[in-house]
mmCIF file of C-alpha atoms and ligand atoms in Angstrom:
data_model
loop_
_atom_site.group_PDB
_atom_site.id
_atom_site.type_symbol
_atom_site.label_atom_id
_atom_site.label_comp_id
_atom_site.label_asym_id
_atom_site.label_seq_id
_atom_site.Cartn_x
_atom_site.Cartn_y
_atom_site.Cartn_z
ATOM 1 C CA MET A 1359 -0.152 8.151 0.663
ATOM 2 C CA GLY A 1360 -1.132 7.095 -2.816
ATOM 3 C CA PRO A 1361 -2.620 4.272 -4.842
ATOM 4 C CA THR A 1362 -1.037 0.859 -5.017
ATOM 5 C CA GLY A 1363 2.059 0.785 -7.190
ATOM 6 C CA ALA A 1364 2.710 4.538 -7.141
ATOM 7 C CA GLY A 1365 6.086 4.205 -5.410
ATOM 8 C CA LYS A 1366 5.312 5.084 -1.775
ATOM 9 C CA SER A 1367 7.766 2.561 -0.354
ATOM 10 C CA ARG A 1368 10.552 3.625 -2.667
ATOM 11 C CA LEU A 1369 10.008 7.283 -1.841
ATOM 12 C CA SER A 1370 9.925 6.580 1.892
ATOM 13 C CA ILE A 1371 13.299 4.842 1.692
ATOM 14 C CA ASP A 1372 14.742 7.652 -0.438
ATOM 15 C CA LEU A 1373 13.627 10.181 2.168
ATOM 16 C CA ALA A 1374 14.669 8.107 5.154
ATOM 17 C CA THR A 1375 18.138 7.209 3.905
ATOM 18 C CA ARG A 1376 19.186 10.448 2.320
ATOM 19 C CA PHE A 1377 17.444 13.288 4.065
ATOM 20 C CA PHE A 1378 16.070 12.319 7.464
ATOM 21 C CA ASN A 1379 18.473 10.037 9.263
ATOM 22 C CA ASN A 1380 16.127 9.598 12.238
ATOM 23 C CA ALA A 1381 13.129 8.344 10.244
ATOM 24 C CA GLU A 1382 11.218 5.169 11.096
ATOM 25 C CA ILE A 1383 8.509 3.798 8.882
ATOM 26 C CA ILE A 1384 5.051 2.794 10.023
ATOM 27 C CA ASN A 1385 3.438 0.596 7.409
ATOM 28 C CA SER A 1386 -0.205 1.470 6.835
ATOM 29 C CA ASP A 1387 -1.101 -1.117 4.190
ATOM 30 C CA LYS A 1388 -3.731 -3.348 5.753
ATOM 31 C CA MET A 1389 -2.571 -6.509 3.947
ATOM 32 C CA GLN A 1390 1.143 -6.018 4.556
ATOM 33 C CA VAL A 1391 0.665 -6.002 8.336
ATOM 34 C CA TYR A 1392 0.333 -9.820 8.238
ATOM 35 C CA ARG A 1393 3.073 -12.398 8.146
ATOM 36 C CA GLY A 1394 3.392 -14.195 4.814
ATOM 37 C CA LEU A 1395 2.567 -13.643 1.139
ATOM 38 C CA GLY A 1396 5.317 -11.047 0.787
ATOM 39 C CA ILE A 1397 5.367 -11.094 -3.015
ATOM 40 C CA THR A 1398 1.592 -11.226 -3.411
ATOM 41 C CA THR A 1399 1.085 -8.232 -1.110
ATOM 42 C CA ASN A 1400 4.150 -6.403 -2.422
ATOM 43 C CA LYS A 1401 5.944 -6.010 0.885
ATOM 44 C CA ILE A 1402 9.184 -4.112 0.733
ATOM 45 C CA THR A 1403 12.014 -6.638 1.134
ATOM 46 C CA MET A 1404 14.707 -6.548 3.825
ATOM 47 C CA GLN A 1405 17.252 -5.589 1.160
ATOM 48 C CA GLU A 1406 15.119 -2.730 -0.115
ATOM 49 C CA GLN A 1407 14.581 -1.419 3.422
ATOM 50 C CA LEU A 1408 18.267 -0.406 3.538
ATOM 51 C CA GLY A 1409 18.306 -0.678 7.305
ATOM 52 C CA VAL A 1410 15.486 1.797 7.883
ATOM 53 C CA PRO A 1411 13.371 0.549 10.830
ATOM 54 C CA HIS A 1412 9.899 -0.625 9.789
ATOM 55 C CA HIS A 1413 6.920 -1.150 12.072
ATOM 56 C CA PHE A 1414 3.786 -3.246 11.405
ATOM 57 C CA LEU A 1415 5.288 -5.007 8.426
ATOM 58 C CA GLY A 1416 4.436 -8.716 8.583
ATOM 59 C CA GLU A 1417 4.032 -8.509 12.354
ATOM 60 C CA PHE A 1418 0.606 -10.074 12.780
ATOM 61 C CA ASP A 1419 -0.383 -13.698 12.608
ATOM 62 C CA PRO A 1420 -2.790 -14.002 9.656
ATOM 63 C CA ILE A 1421 -4.464 -17.029 11.196
ATOM 64 C CA LYS A 1422 -5.490 -15.524 14.473
ATOM 65 C CA SER A 1423 -5.810 -11.876 13.787
ATOM 66 C CA VAL A 1424 -7.693 -9.355 11.787
ATOM 67 C CA VAL A 1425 -6.195 -5.931 12.267
ATOM 68 C CA LYS A 1426 -9.032 -3.435 12.203
ATOM 69 C CA PRO A 1427 -8.643 0.327 11.840
ATOM 70 C CA HIS A 1428 -9.225 0.912 15.572
ATOM 71 C CA ASP A 1429 -6.480 -1.659 16.434
ATOM 72 C CA PHE A 1430 -4.141 0.134 14.079
ATOM 73 C CA ARG A 1431 -5.050 3.488 15.647
ATOM 74 C CA LYS A 1432 -4.098 2.251 19.106
ATOM 75 C CA LEU A 1433 -0.938 0.363 18.174
ATOM 76 C CA ALA A 1434 0.436 2.828 15.654
ATOM 77 C CA SER A 1435 -0.133 5.827 17.946
ATOM 78 C CA GLU A 1436 1.829 4.047 20.692
ATOM 79 C CA THR A 1437 4.635 3.417 18.229
ATOM 80 C CA ILE A 1438 4.566 7.029 17.086
ATOM 81 C CA SER A 1439 4.892 8.208 20.721
ATOM 82 C CA ASP A 1440 7.784 5.837 21.177
ATOM 83 C CA ILE A 1441 9.560 7.056 18.023
ATOM 84 C CA ILE A 1442 9.055 10.675 19.058
ATOM 85 C CA SER A 1443 10.379 9.990 22.566
ATOM 86 C CA ARG A 1444 13.578 8.761 20.875
ATOM 87 C CA ARG A 1445 13.642 11.984 18.823
ATOM 88 C CA GLY A 1446 12.842 10.056 15.669
ATOM 89 C CA LEU A 1447 10.713 11.081 12.710
ATOM 90 C CA PRO A 1448 7.712 8.811 12.110
ATOM 91 C CA LEU A 1449 6.821 8.280 8.450
ATOM 92 C CA VAL A 1450 3.450 6.635 7.942
ATOM 93 C CA VAL A 1451 3.597 4.880 4.588
ATOM 94 C CA GLY A 1452 0.891 2.919 2.874
ATOM 95 C CA GLY A 1453 -2.199 2.778 0.836
ATOM 96 C CA SER A 1454 -4.960 1.874 3.270
ATOM 97 C CA ASN A 1455 -6.830 5.082 3.768
ATOM 98 C CA SER A 1456 -9.057 3.600 6.442
ATOM 99 C CA PHE A 1457 -5.907 2.939 8.517
ATOM 100 C CA ILE A 1458 -4.507 6.398 7.923
ATOM 101 C CA TYR A 1459 -7.843 7.997 8.745
ATOM 102 C CA SER A 1460 -8.305 6.032 11.963
ATOM 103 C CA LEU A 1461 -4.790 6.839 13.118
ATOM 104 C CA ILE A 1462 -4.814 10.526 12.419
ATOM 105 C CA THR A 1463 -8.302 11.797 13.062
ATOM 106 C CA LYS A 1464 -8.837 13.336 16.509
ATOM 107 C CA ARG A 1465 -11.925 11.346 17.425
ATOM 108 C CA PHE A 1466 -12.370 7.988 15.765
ATOM 109 C CA ASP A 1467 -15.619 6.087 15.848
ATOM 110 C CA PRO A 1468 -15.029 2.424 14.893
ATOM 111 C CA GLN A 1469 -18.695 2.133 13.882
ATOM 112 C CA SER A 1470 -18.522 4.891 11.332
ATOM 113 C CA ASP A 1471 -17.305 4.413 7.756
ATOM 114 C CA VAL A 1472 -16.291 7.543 5.954
ATOM 115 C CA PHE A 1473 -15.296 5.880 2.681
ATOM 116 C CA ASN A 1474 -17.693 3.109 1.739
ATOM 117 C CA GLY A 1475 -21.355 2.614 1.074
ATOM 118 C CA PRO A 1476 -24.022 4.693 -0.602
ATOM 119 C CA ASP A 1477 -24.081 7.250 2.194
ATOM 120 C CA PRO A 1478 -20.654 7.414 3.878
ATOM 121 C CA ASP A 1479 -20.225 9.306 7.134
ATOM 122 C CA PRO A 1480 -18.653 12.764 6.934
ATOM 123 C CA VAL A 1481 -14.847 12.975 6.987
ATOM 124 C CA SER A 1482 -13.516 14.825 10.003
ATOM 125 C CA SER A 1483 -10.823 17.388 9.398
ATOM 126 C CA GLU A 1484 -9.854 17.564 13.070
ATOM 127 C CA LEU A 1485 -6.538 15.766 13.305
ATOM 128 C CA ARG A 1486 -4.597 14.686 16.364
ATOM 129 C CA TYR A 1487 -1.142 15.101 14.834
ATOM 130 C CA LYS A 1488 0.511 17.875 12.933
ATOM 131 C CA CYS A 1489 1.022 16.071 9.644
ATOM 132 C CA CYS A 1490 2.791 16.623 6.404
ATOM 133 C CA PHE A 1491 0.841 14.643 3.837
ATOM 134 C CA ILE A 1492 2.528 13.589 0.633
ATOM 135 C CA TRP A 1493 0.271 12.014 -1.944
ATOM 136 C CA VAL A 1494 2.223 10.261 -4.694
ATOM 137 C CA ASP A 1495 -0.036 10.131 -7.695
ATOM 138 C CA VAL A 1496 0.210 8.699 -11.191
ATOM 139 C CA CYS A 1497 -2.417 9.350 -13.848
ATOM 140 C CA LEU A 1498 -4.637 6.272 -13.930
ATOM 141 C CA PRO A 1499 -4.182 5.081 -17.551
ATOM 142 C CA VAL A 1500 -0.406 5.063 -17.055
ATOM 143 C CA LEU A 1501 -0.685 3.488 -13.601
ATOM 144 C CA ASN A 1502 -2.996 0.772 -14.943
ATOM 145 C CA GLN A 1503 -0.502 -0.106 -17.648
ATOM 146 C CA TYR A 1504 2.248 -0.285 -15.042
ATOM 147 C CA LEU A 1505 0.138 -2.355 -12.620
ATOM 148 C CA SER A 1506 -0.532 -4.924 -15.291
ATOM 149 C CA LYS A 1507 3.195 -5.204 -15.980
ATOM 150 C CA ARG A 1508 3.865 -5.404 -12.244
ATOM 151 C CA VAL A 1509 1.559 -8.416 -11.891
ATOM 152 C CA ASP A 1510 3.572 -10.197 -14.615
ATOM 153 C CA GLU A 1511 6.783 -9.310 -12.789
ATOM 154 C CA MET A 1512 5.380 -10.537 -9.473
ATOM 155 C CA LEU A 1513 4.520 -13.852 -11.142
ATOM 156 C CA ASP A 1514 8.042 -14.026 -12.578
ATOM 157 C CA SER A 1515 9.545 -13.410 -9.185
ATOM 158 C CA GLY A 1516 7.721 -16.212 -7.391
ATOM 159 C CA MET A 1517 4.149 -15.176 -6.636
ATOM 160 C CA LEU A 1518 2.734 -18.439 -7.999
ATOM 161 C CA GLU A 1519 5.130 -20.563 -5.916
ATOM 162 C CA GLU A 1520 4.289 -18.481 -2.841
ATOM 163 C CA LEU A 1521 0.559 -19.026 -3.408
ATOM 164 C CA ALA A 1522 1.104 -22.730 -4.179
ATOM 165 C CA GLU A 1523 2.734 -23.077 -0.765
ATOM 166 C CA PHE A 1524 -0.078 -21.084 0.856
ATOM 167 C CA PHE A 1525 -2.797 -23.281 -0.649
ATOM 168 C CA GLY A 1526 -0.743 -26.479 -0.504
ATOM 169 C CA SER A 1527 -0.137 -26.183 3.238
ATOM 170 C CA GLY A 1528 -3.830 -25.551 3.809
ATOM 171 C CA GLU A 1529 -3.165 -22.066 5.115
ATOM 172 C CA HIS A 1530 -6.039 -20.737 3.026
ATOM 173 C CA LEU A 1531 -8.356 -22.780 5.252
ATOM 174 C CA THR A 1532 -7.021 -21.376 8.507
ATOM 175 C CA VAL A 1533 -6.174 -17.814 7.497
ATOM 176 C CA ASN A 1534 -8.728 -15.267 8.497
ATOM 177 C CA ARG A 1535 -10.994 -14.523 5.538
ATOM 178 C CA SER A 1536 -11.483 -10.934 6.608
ATOM 179 C CA GLY A 1537 -7.743 -10.429 6.930
ATOM 180 C CA LEU A 1538 -4.992 -11.759 4.695
ATOM 181 C CA GLY A 1539 -7.547 -13.983 2.943
ATOM 182 C CA GLN A 1540 -8.707 -10.821 1.150
ATOM 183 C CA ALA A 1541 -5.318 -10.005 -0.371
ATOM 184 C CA ILE A 1542 -5.590 -9.655 -4.130
ATOM 185 C CA GLY A 1543 -4.213 -12.896 -5.536
ATOM 186 C CA VAL A 1544 -5.721 -15.209 -2.911
ATOM 187 C CA PRO A 1545 -9.387 -15.360 -3.990
ATOM 188 C CA GLU A 1546 -8.392 -15.097 -7.656
ATOM 189 C CA PHE A 1547 -6.077 -18.130 -7.484
ATOM 190 C CA GLU A 1548 -8.187 -20.214 -5.126
ATOM 191 C CA GLY A 1549 -9.918 -22.204 -7.900
ATOM 192 C CA TYR A 1550 -6.633 -22.830 -9.690
ATOM 193 C CA PHE A 1551 -5.032 -24.372 -6.618
ATOM 194 C CA THR A 1552 -7.982 -26.151 -5.079
ATOM 195 C CA THR A 1553 -9.666 -27.770 -8.096
ATOM 196 C CA VAL A 1554 -7.911 -30.563 -9.907
ATOM 197 C CA GLU A 1555 -8.275 -30.114 -13.657
ATOM 198 C CA GLU A 1556 -7.636 -33.229 -15.693
ATOM 199 C CA ASP A 1557 -7.526 -31.208 -18.862
ATOM 200 C CA VAL A 1558 -4.328 -29.182 -19.332
ATOM 201 C CA VAL A 1559 -5.976 -26.728 -21.709
ATOM 202 C CA ARG A 1560 -8.652 -26.030 -19.129
ATOM 203 C CA GLN A 1561 -5.972 -25.562 -16.459
ATOM 204 C CA VAL A 1562 -4.231 -22.949 -18.590
ATOM 205 C CA GLU A 1563 -7.553 -21.158 -19.063
ATOM 206 C CA VAL A 1564 -8.164 -21.099 -15.300
ATOM 207 C CA TYR A 1565 -4.651 -19.719 -14.758
ATOM 208 C CA ASN A 1566 -5.048 -17.010 -17.400
ATOM 209 C CA ASP A 1567 -8.397 -16.052 -15.975
ATOM 210 C CA ALA A 1568 -6.914 -15.704 -12.474
ATOM 211 C CA VAL A 1569 -4.125 -13.463 -13.788
ATOM 212 C CA ARG A 1570 -6.611 -11.325 -15.698
ATOM 213 C CA ARG A 1571 -8.756 -10.906 -12.587
ATOM 214 C CA ILE A 1572 -5.736 -9.968 -10.468
ATOM 215 C CA LYS A 1573 -4.833 -7.267 -12.976
ATOM 216 C CA ASP A 1574 -8.420 -5.956 -13.105
ATOM 217 C CA ASN A 1575 -8.834 -5.998 -9.338
ATOM 218 C CA THR A 1576 -5.508 -4.232 -8.782
ATOM 219 C CA CYS A 1577 -6.524 -1.471 -11.201
ATOM 220 C CA GLN A 1578 -9.919 -1.192 -9.476
ATOM 221 C CA LEU A 1579 -8.154 -0.962 -6.114
ATOM 222 C CA ALA A 1580 -5.923 1.885 -7.352
ATOM 223 C CA LYS A 1581 -8.971 3.772 -8.636
ATOM 224 C CA ARG A 1582 -10.848 3.343 -5.343
ATOM 225 C CA GLN A 1583 -7.807 4.427 -3.359
ATOM 226 C CA VAL A 1584 -7.537 7.640 -5.360
ATOM 227 C CA GLY A 1585 -11.254 8.225 -4.749
ATOM 228 C CA LYS A 1586 -10.690 7.918 -0.998
ATOM 229 C CA ILE A 1587 -7.718 10.277 -1.101
ATOM 230 C CA LEU A 1588 -9.791 12.845 -2.983
ATOM 231 C CA ARG A 1589 -12.478 12.495 -0.345
ATOM 232 C CA LEU A 1590 -9.960 13.418 2.367
ATOM 233 C CA LYS A 1591 -8.680 16.319 0.290
ATOM 234 C CA ASP A 1592 -12.192 17.608 -0.355
ATOM 235 C CA ALA A 1593 -12.811 17.526 3.389
ATOM 236 C CA GLY A 1594 -9.903 19.900 3.898
ATOM 237 C CA TRP A 1595 -6.952 17.580 4.567
ATOM 238 C CA ASP A 1596 -3.895 19.421 3.321
ATOM 239 C CA LEU A 1597 -2.562 16.746 0.980
ATOM 240 C CA LYS A 1598 0.367 17.749 -1.204
ATOM 241 C CA ARG A 1599 0.064 15.943 -4.500
ATOM 242 C CA ILE A 1600 3.211 14.865 -6.287
ATOM 243 C CA ASP A 1601 2.798 13.713 -9.840
ATOM 244 C CA ALA A 1602 5.047 10.753 -10.641
ATOM 245 C CA THR A 1603 3.405 10.047 -14.012
ATOM 246 C CA GLU A 1604 6.413 10.925 -16.119
ATOM 247 C CA ALA A 1605 8.692 8.493 -14.290
ATOM 248 C CA PHE A 1606 6.129 5.732 -14.820
ATOM 249 C CA ARG A 1607 5.708 6.616 -18.497
ATOM 250 C CA GLU A 1608 9.440 6.204 -18.823
ATOM 251 C CA VAL A 1609 9.329 2.821 -17.049
ATOM 252 C CA MET A 1610 6.774 1.701 -19.619
ATOM 253 C CA THR A 1611 8.963 2.710 -22.551
ATOM 254 C CA ALA A 1612 10.503 -0.533 -23.736
ATOM 255 C CA ASP A 1613 13.921 0.868 -24.663
ATOM 256 C CA SER A 1614 14.254 3.053 -21.572
ATOM 257 C CA GLY A 1615 17.326 2.422 -19.472
ATOM 258 C CA GLY A 1616 16.894 2.574 -15.702
ATOM 259 C CA GLY A 1617 19.041 5.723 -15.591
ATOM 260 C CA ARG A 1618 16.486 8.026 -17.127
ATOM 261 C CA VAL A 1619 13.735 6.700 -14.825
ATOM 262 C CA ALA A 1620 15.945 7.331 -11.788
ATOM 263 C CA GLU A 1621 16.708 10.839 -13.014
ATOM 264 C CA ILE A 1622 13.041 11.760 -13.461
ATOM 265 C CA TRP A 1623 12.073 10.127 -10.163
ATOM 266 C CA GLU A 1624 14.779 12.093 -8.372
ATOM 267 C CA LYS A 1625 13.807 15.461 -9.848
ATOM 268 C CA GLN A 1626 10.043 15.204 -9.917
ATOM 269 C CA VAL A 1627 9.304 13.041 -6.908
ATOM 270 C CA VAL A 1628 12.184 12.982 -4.425
ATOM 271 C CA GLU A 1629 13.250 16.615 -4.702
ATOM 272 C CA ALA A 1630 9.660 17.825 -4.651
ATOM 273 C CA SER A 1631 8.952 15.747 -1.531
ATOM 274 C CA VAL A 1632 12.071 16.897 0.275
ATOM 275 C CA LYS A 1633 11.070 20.488 -0.350
ATOM 276 C CA ILE A 1634 7.608 19.871 1.068
ATOM 277 C CA VAL A 1635 8.906 18.024 4.151
ATOM 278 C CA LYS A 1636 11.651 20.579 4.863
ATOM 279 C CA GLN A 1637 9.152 23.409 4.632
ATOM 280 C CA PHE A 1638 6.876 21.517 7.008
ATOM 281 C CA LEU A 1639 9.650 20.844 9.538
ATOM 282 C CA GLU A 1640 10.611 24.531 9.526
ATOM 283 C CA GLU A 1641 7.028 25.744 10.094
HETATM 284 P P1 ATP B 1090 -11.409 -0.422 2.881
HETATM 285 O O1 ATP B 1090 -12.303 0.760 2.881
HETATM 286 O O2 ATP B 1090 -11.846 -1.553 1.981
HETATM 287 O O3 ATP B 1090 -11.021 -0.880 4.242
HETATM 288 P P2 ATP B 1090 -8.809 0.661 2.719
HETATM 289 O O4 ATP B 1090 -8.536 2.003 2.155
HETATM 290 O O5 ATP B 1090 -8.781 0.489 4.165
HETATM 291 O O6 ATP B 1090 -10.141 0.103 2.138
HETATM 292 P P3 ATP B 1090 -7.173 -0.700 0.850
HETATM 293 O O7 ATP B 1090 -5.727 -0.660 1.063
HETATM 294 O O8 ATP B 1090 -7.801 0.153 -0.196
HETATM 295 O O9 ATP B 1090 -7.802 -0.430 2.233
HETATM 296 O O10 ATP B 1090 -7.559 -2.212 0.645
HETATM 297 C C1 ATP B 1090 -8.786 -2.631 0.160
HETATM 298 C C2 ATP B 1090 -8.645 -4.043 -0.347
HETATM 299 O O11 ATP B 1090 -7.667 -4.097 -1.396
HETATM 300 C C3 ATP B 1090 -8.109 -5.061 0.643
HETATM 301 O O12 ATP B 1090 -9.132 -5.585 1.434
HETATM 302 C C4 ATP B 1090 -7.489 -6.110 -0.269
HETATM 303 O O13 ATP B 1090 -8.478 -6.908 -0.859
HETATM 304 C C5 ATP B 1090 -6.868 -5.268 -1.340
HETATM 305 N N1 ATP B 1090 -5.467 -4.901 -1.012
HETATM 306 C C6 ATP B 1090 -5.036 -3.783 -0.415
HETATM 307 N N2 ATP B 1090 -3.701 -3.789 -0.244
HETATM 308 C C7 ATP B 1090 -3.283 -4.945 -0.765
HETATM 309 C C8 ATP B 1090 -2.001 -5.562 -0.901
HETATM 310 N N3 ATP B 1090 -0.896 -4.978 -0.449
HETATM 311 N N4 ATP B 1090 -1.941 -6.755 -1.484
HETATM 312 C C9 ATP B 1090 -3.036 -7.371 -1.945
HETATM 313 N N5 ATP B 1090 -4.281 -6.849 -1.840
HETATM 314 C C10 ATP B 1090 -4.402 -5.661 -1.269
#
């Protein structure tokens, strides 16, 4: 678990490839379950997966379907049973707390919302699995700085072209608005791709404004996600927090070579997680 950008996918691959050779990953990011917009939604690539099996990553048609928490509960629990029957280790990885909550809580009421609104329903601490929860956290000012840089990197690596194709092919008109249509990047860039600006200066302004809003909305998302995690923790969920701030601070240091980041990540995040998981498996 953890806010967007905190390194959940990377950690899951580190754990799966080096420590638990029977692990299979169940994606629990509600935008990454849909086919398409891989860069915009930050899906782990095939190369990065290093052969670790992934479930619910780009599996659903964004035009027809909206995957709701109760759908995820049903489908992911079937997959978990399947993985366990093959003596595998299911790792649920992702930032959508509503998905994690629906999957793990003993009794799930699709009508109730434990995270949103002025008077959210109480969080249940009765769980249907024995879970080891790892919460990768990064202090918000540092994470915000990183998220802003990540948006620039996503744009450099083809996010704009991906969205141009999405809008150009008219997919934005057919995609479900309550599903992939909500992915950060889609509403923000809609005006840029759907309104013809004669004036180049104005077009640049619209572009810059979209990028600024993506950065703001991503930082807001991270903050809300941490709020939801704290809500689970306050309700008694035994979440083990791992602080990855130092690794991210190092990433943000201009002259830092990748080596030092990898070293800090290994010591403070990977080793700490392995210890927690091993302890859990021995219990
Ligand atoms: P909610 O209570 O809104 O259902 P949640 O905890 O289930 O929240 P989040 O993962 O926090 O789900 O997603 C909330 C919103 O953040 C999404 O509807 C979407 O707009 C945006 N979002 C989440 N993940 C991504 C992603 N990978 N790419 C782009 N946008 C995302």
